[in-house]
Coordinates of C-alpha atoms in Angstrom, one line a residue:
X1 CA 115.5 129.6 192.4
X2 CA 116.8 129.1 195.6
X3 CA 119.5 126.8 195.8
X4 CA 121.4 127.9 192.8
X5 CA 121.3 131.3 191.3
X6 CA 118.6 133.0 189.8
X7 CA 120.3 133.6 186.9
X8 CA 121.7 130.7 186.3
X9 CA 120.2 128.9 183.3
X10 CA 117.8 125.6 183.1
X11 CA 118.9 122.7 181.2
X12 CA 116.0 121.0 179.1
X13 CA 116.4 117.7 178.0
X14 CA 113.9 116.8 175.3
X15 CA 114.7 119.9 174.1
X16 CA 113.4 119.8 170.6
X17 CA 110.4 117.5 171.0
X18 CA 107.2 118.4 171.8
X19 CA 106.9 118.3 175.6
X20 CA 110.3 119.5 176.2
X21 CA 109.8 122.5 173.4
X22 CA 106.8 123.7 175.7
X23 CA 109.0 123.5 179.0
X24 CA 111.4 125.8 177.3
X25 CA 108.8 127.8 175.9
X26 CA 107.3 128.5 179.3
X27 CA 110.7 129.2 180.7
X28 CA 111.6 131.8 177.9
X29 CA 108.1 133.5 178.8
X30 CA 108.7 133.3 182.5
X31 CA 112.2 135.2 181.8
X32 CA 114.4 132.4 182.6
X33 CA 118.0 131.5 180.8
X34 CA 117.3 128.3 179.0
X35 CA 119.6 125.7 177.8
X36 CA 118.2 123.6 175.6
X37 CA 119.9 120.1 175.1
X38 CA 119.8 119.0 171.7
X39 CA 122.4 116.1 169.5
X40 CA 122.9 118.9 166.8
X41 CA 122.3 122.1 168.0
X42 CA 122.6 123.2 164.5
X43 CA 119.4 121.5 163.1
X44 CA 116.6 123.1 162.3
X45 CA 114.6 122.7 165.5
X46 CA 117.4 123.4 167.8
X47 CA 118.1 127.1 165.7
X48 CA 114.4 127.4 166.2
X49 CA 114.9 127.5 169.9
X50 CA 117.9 129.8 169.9
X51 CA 116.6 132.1 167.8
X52 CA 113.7 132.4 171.0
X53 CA 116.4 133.0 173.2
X54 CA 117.5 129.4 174.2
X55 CA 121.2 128.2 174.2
X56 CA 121.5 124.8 172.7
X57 CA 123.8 122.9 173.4
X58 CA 125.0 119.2 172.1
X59 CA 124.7 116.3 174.3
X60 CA 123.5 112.8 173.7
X61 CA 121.6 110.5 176.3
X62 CA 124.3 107.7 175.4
X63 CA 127.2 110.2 175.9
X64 CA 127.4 110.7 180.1
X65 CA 130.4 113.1 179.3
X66 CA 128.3 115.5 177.1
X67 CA 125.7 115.7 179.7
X68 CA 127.8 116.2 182.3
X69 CA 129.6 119.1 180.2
X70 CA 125.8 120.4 179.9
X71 CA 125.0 120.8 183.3
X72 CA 127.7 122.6 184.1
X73 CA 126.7 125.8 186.2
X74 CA 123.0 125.3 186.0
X75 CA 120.6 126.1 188.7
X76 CA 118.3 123.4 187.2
X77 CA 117.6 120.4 185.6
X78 CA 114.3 119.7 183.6
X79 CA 115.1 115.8 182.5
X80 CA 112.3 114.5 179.8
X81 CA 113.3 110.9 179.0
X82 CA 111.2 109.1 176.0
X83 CA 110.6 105.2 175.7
X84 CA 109.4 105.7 172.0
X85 CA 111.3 104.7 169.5
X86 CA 113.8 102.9 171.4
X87 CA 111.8 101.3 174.0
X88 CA 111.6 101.3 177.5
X89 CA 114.6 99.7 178.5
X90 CA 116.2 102.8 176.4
X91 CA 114.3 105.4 178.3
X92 CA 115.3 103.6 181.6
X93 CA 119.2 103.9 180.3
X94 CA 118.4 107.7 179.5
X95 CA 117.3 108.1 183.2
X96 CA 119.8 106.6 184.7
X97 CA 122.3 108.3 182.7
X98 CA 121.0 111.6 183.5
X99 CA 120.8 110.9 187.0
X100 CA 124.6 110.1 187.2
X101 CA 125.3 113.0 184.8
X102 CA 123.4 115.3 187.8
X103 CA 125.1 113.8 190.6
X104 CA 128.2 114.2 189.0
X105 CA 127.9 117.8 187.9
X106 CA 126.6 119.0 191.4
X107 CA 123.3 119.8 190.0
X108 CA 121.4 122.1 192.7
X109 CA 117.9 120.4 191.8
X110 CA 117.1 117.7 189.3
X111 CA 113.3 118.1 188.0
X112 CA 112.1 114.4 186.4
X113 CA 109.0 114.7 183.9
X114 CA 107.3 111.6 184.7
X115 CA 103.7 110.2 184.3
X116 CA 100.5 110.7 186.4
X117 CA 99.7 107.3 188.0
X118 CA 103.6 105.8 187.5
X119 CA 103.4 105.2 191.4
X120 CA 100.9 102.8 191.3
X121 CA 100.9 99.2 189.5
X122 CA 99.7 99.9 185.9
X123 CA 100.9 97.3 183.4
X124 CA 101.8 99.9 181.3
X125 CA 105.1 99.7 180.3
X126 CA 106.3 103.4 179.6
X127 CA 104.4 104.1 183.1
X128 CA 106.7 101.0 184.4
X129 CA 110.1 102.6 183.1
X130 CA 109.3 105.8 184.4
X131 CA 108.5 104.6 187.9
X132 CA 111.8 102.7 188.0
X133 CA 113.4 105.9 187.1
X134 CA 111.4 108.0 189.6
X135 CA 112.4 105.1 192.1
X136 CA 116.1 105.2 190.9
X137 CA 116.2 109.5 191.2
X138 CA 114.6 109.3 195.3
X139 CA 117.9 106.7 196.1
X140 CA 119.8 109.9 194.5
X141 CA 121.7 111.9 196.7
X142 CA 119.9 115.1 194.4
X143 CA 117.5 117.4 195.6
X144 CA 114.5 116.7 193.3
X145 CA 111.2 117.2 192.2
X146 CA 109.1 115.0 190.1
X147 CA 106.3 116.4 187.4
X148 CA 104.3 113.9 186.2
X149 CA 101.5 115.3 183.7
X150 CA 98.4 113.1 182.0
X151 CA 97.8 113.1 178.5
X152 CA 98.4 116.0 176.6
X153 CA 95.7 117.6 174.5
X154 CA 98.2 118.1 171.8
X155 CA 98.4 113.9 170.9
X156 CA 95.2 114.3 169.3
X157 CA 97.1 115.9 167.0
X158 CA 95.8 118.4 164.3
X159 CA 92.2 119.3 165.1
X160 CA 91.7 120.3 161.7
X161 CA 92.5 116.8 160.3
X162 CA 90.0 115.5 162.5
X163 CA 87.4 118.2 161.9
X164 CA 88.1 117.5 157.7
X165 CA 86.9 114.2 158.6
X166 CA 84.4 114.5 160.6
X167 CA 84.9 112.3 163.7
X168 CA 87.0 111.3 166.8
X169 CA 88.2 108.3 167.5
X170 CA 89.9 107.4 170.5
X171 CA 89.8 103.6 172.6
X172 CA 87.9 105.0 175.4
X173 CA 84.5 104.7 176.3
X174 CA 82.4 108.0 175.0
X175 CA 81.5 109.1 179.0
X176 CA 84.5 108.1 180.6
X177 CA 86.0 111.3 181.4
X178 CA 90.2 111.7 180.4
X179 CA 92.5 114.0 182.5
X180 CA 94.6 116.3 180.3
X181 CA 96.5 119.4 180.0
X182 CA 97.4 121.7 177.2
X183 CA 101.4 121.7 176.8
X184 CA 101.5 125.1 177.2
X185 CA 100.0 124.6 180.7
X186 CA 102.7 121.9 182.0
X187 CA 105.6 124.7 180.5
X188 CA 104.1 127.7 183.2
X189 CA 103.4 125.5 185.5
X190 CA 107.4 124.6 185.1
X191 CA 108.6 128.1 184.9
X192 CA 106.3 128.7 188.2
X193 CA 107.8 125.8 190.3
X194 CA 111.4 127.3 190.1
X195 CA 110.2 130.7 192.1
X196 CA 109.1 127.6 195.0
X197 CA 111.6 125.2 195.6
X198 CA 111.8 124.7 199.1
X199 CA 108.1 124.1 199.1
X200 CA 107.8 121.4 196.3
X201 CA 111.5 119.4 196.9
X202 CA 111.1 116.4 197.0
X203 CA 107.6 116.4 196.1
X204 CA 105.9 114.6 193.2
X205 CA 103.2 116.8 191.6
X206 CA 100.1 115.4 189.4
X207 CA 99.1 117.5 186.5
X208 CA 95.8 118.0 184.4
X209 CA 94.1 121.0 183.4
X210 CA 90.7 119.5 182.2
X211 CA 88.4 116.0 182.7
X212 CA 86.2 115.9 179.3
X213 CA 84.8 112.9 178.1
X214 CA 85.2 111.8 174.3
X215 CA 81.7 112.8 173.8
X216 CA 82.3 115.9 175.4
X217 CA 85.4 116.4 173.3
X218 CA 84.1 116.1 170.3
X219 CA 81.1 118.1 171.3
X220 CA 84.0 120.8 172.2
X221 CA 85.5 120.3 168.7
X222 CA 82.1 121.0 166.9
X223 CA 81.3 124.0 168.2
X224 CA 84.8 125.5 168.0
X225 CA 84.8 124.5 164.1
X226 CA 81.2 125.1 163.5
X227 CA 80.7 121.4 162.0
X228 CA 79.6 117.9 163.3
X229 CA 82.1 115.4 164.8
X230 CA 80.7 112.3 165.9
X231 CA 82.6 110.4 168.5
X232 CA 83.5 106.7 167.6
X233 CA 84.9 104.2 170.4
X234 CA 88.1 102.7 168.3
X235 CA 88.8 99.1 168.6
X236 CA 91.7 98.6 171.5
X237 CA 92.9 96.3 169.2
X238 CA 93.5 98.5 166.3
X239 CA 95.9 100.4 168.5
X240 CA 97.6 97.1 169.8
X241 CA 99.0 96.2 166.0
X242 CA 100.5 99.5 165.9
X243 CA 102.4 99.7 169.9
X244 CA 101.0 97.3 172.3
X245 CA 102.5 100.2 175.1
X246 CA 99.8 102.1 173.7
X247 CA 97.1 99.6 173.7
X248 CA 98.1 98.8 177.4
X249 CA 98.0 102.8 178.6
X250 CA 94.3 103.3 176.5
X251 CA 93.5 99.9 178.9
X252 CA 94.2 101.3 181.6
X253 CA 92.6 104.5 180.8
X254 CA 89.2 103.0 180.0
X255 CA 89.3 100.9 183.4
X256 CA 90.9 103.3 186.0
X257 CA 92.1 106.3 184.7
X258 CA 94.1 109.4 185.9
X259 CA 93.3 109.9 189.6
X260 CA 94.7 113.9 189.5
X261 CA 92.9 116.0 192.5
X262 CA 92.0 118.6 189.9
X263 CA 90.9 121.2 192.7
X264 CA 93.9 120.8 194.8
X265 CA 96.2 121.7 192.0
X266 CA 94.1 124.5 190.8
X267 CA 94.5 125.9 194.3
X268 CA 98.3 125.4 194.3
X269 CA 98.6 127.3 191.0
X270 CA 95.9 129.6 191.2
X271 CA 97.7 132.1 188.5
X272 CA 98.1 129.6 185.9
X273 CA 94.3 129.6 184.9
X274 CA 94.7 125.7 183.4
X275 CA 93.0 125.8 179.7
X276 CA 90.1 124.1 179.7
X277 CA 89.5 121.8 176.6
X278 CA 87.2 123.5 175.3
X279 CA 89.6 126.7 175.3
X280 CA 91.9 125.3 173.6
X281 CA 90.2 123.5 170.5
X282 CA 88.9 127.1 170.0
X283 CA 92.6 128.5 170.1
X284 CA 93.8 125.6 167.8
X285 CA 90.8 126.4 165.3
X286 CA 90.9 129.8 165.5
X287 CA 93.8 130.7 162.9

């Protein structure tokens, strides 16, 4: 990790949710300190990391001292900001706050998890938000990186829940293929970027592993469980009475899509080996 020391630890932000759980899983496999940001480093979650090797430490997005007092001697930053829950004006605030935080801690490289396709005019408004955060990081004075991953495999959720009942349901078209990555994937691809800093600074990197269709998906799902699942195209409207964020991302997905040159970032990462789809609904059937 050129540009700070080696052994210097990460700080994850995020650090108990999904996507920033699977950074610091990647990190603890790659054999990298981890400290693992968290409000109460004594919940449950958060002793669930440290007993894998993580130090968690407290710090709250709405607290700049506390993040500041994280990022204290650490060779990196890995910032994972959320608009869910508290909306995107929250997520910008959590951003910006982390930016500052950076800048005033002398952090040696600031690493932003963003979206695939936040550069480009979506309408989606947690794409928006983290495009104005992107934009507010590049007038930074920090050396940076931006990781911006497509949907993860995980949000279907459990694959046995939809194998019990027989059918997938997403507001897509059945042959319109979806980029995606396995979480596990965007954590080594993580750990990998900090052995090559001076090659991706100031870089923005697209990530997917796999380009299945729903049909295809479901196809993948039946023969892992050994049972039909029919694919059914859900009514974008259903999903607009629960988020309308949601409703405007699955739009946006069924018109345009993820535009990740799949190829070129196999070639970057060759060791990674990104899990195809149909690897991992075998893996997450498997048990």
């Amino acid at each position: 990790m050129s540009g700070g020391s080696d052994r210097a630890p990460v700080l994850v932000t995020g650090a108990t949710g999904p996507h920033g759980g699977a950074v610091i899983a990647g990190l603890l496999e790659a054999g990298t300190a981890v400290r693992a940001l968290t409000r109460d480093p004594s919940s449950e979650r958060a002793r669930a990391l440290s007993s894998h090797g993580a130090e968690a430490v407290a710090g709250d997005m709405g607290d700049a001292a506390s993040l500041v007092a994280a990022m204290a001697g650490v060779g990196a930053v890995y910032a994972v900001t959320t608009p869910f829950g508290a909306g995107t004006e929250n997520e910008e605030m959590q951003g910006e706050q982390l930016i500052a935080a950076a800048e005033q801690a002398g952090v040696p490289w600031l690493i932003l998890a963003s979206v695939a396709s936040a550069e480009q005019p979506t309408g989606v408004p947690h794409f928006e938000s983290k495009r104005r955060i992107e934009e507010r990081l590049r007038a930074s004075s920090l050396p940076h990186t931006v990781v911006a991953p497509t949907y993860f495999y995980e949000n279907l959720g459990d694959p046995r829940e939809l194998i019990a009942g027989g059918e997938l349901s997403l507001p897509l078209p059945p042959s319109q293929p979806l980029q995606q990555v396995a979480l596990a994937d965007l954590g080594r691809l993580v750990a990998a970027l900090l052995h090559r800093r001076e090659e991706f600074l100031g870089r923005r990197i697209e990530v997917a592993g796999d380009d299945p269709t729903p049909a295809a998906m479901a196809s993948a799902l039946a023969a892992a469980a050994g049972t039909p699942v029919a694919y059914r195209r859900r009514d974008l409207e259903e999903v607009a009475a629960r988020s309308a964020d949601l409703a405007a991302m699955f739009g946006f997905l069924a018109e345009v899509g993820y535009r990740v040159d799949l190829a070129g970032l196999r070639a970057s990462f060759p060791e990674l080996g990104f899990t195809p789809f149909e690897a991992w609904a075998r893996r997450q059937l498997s048990g």
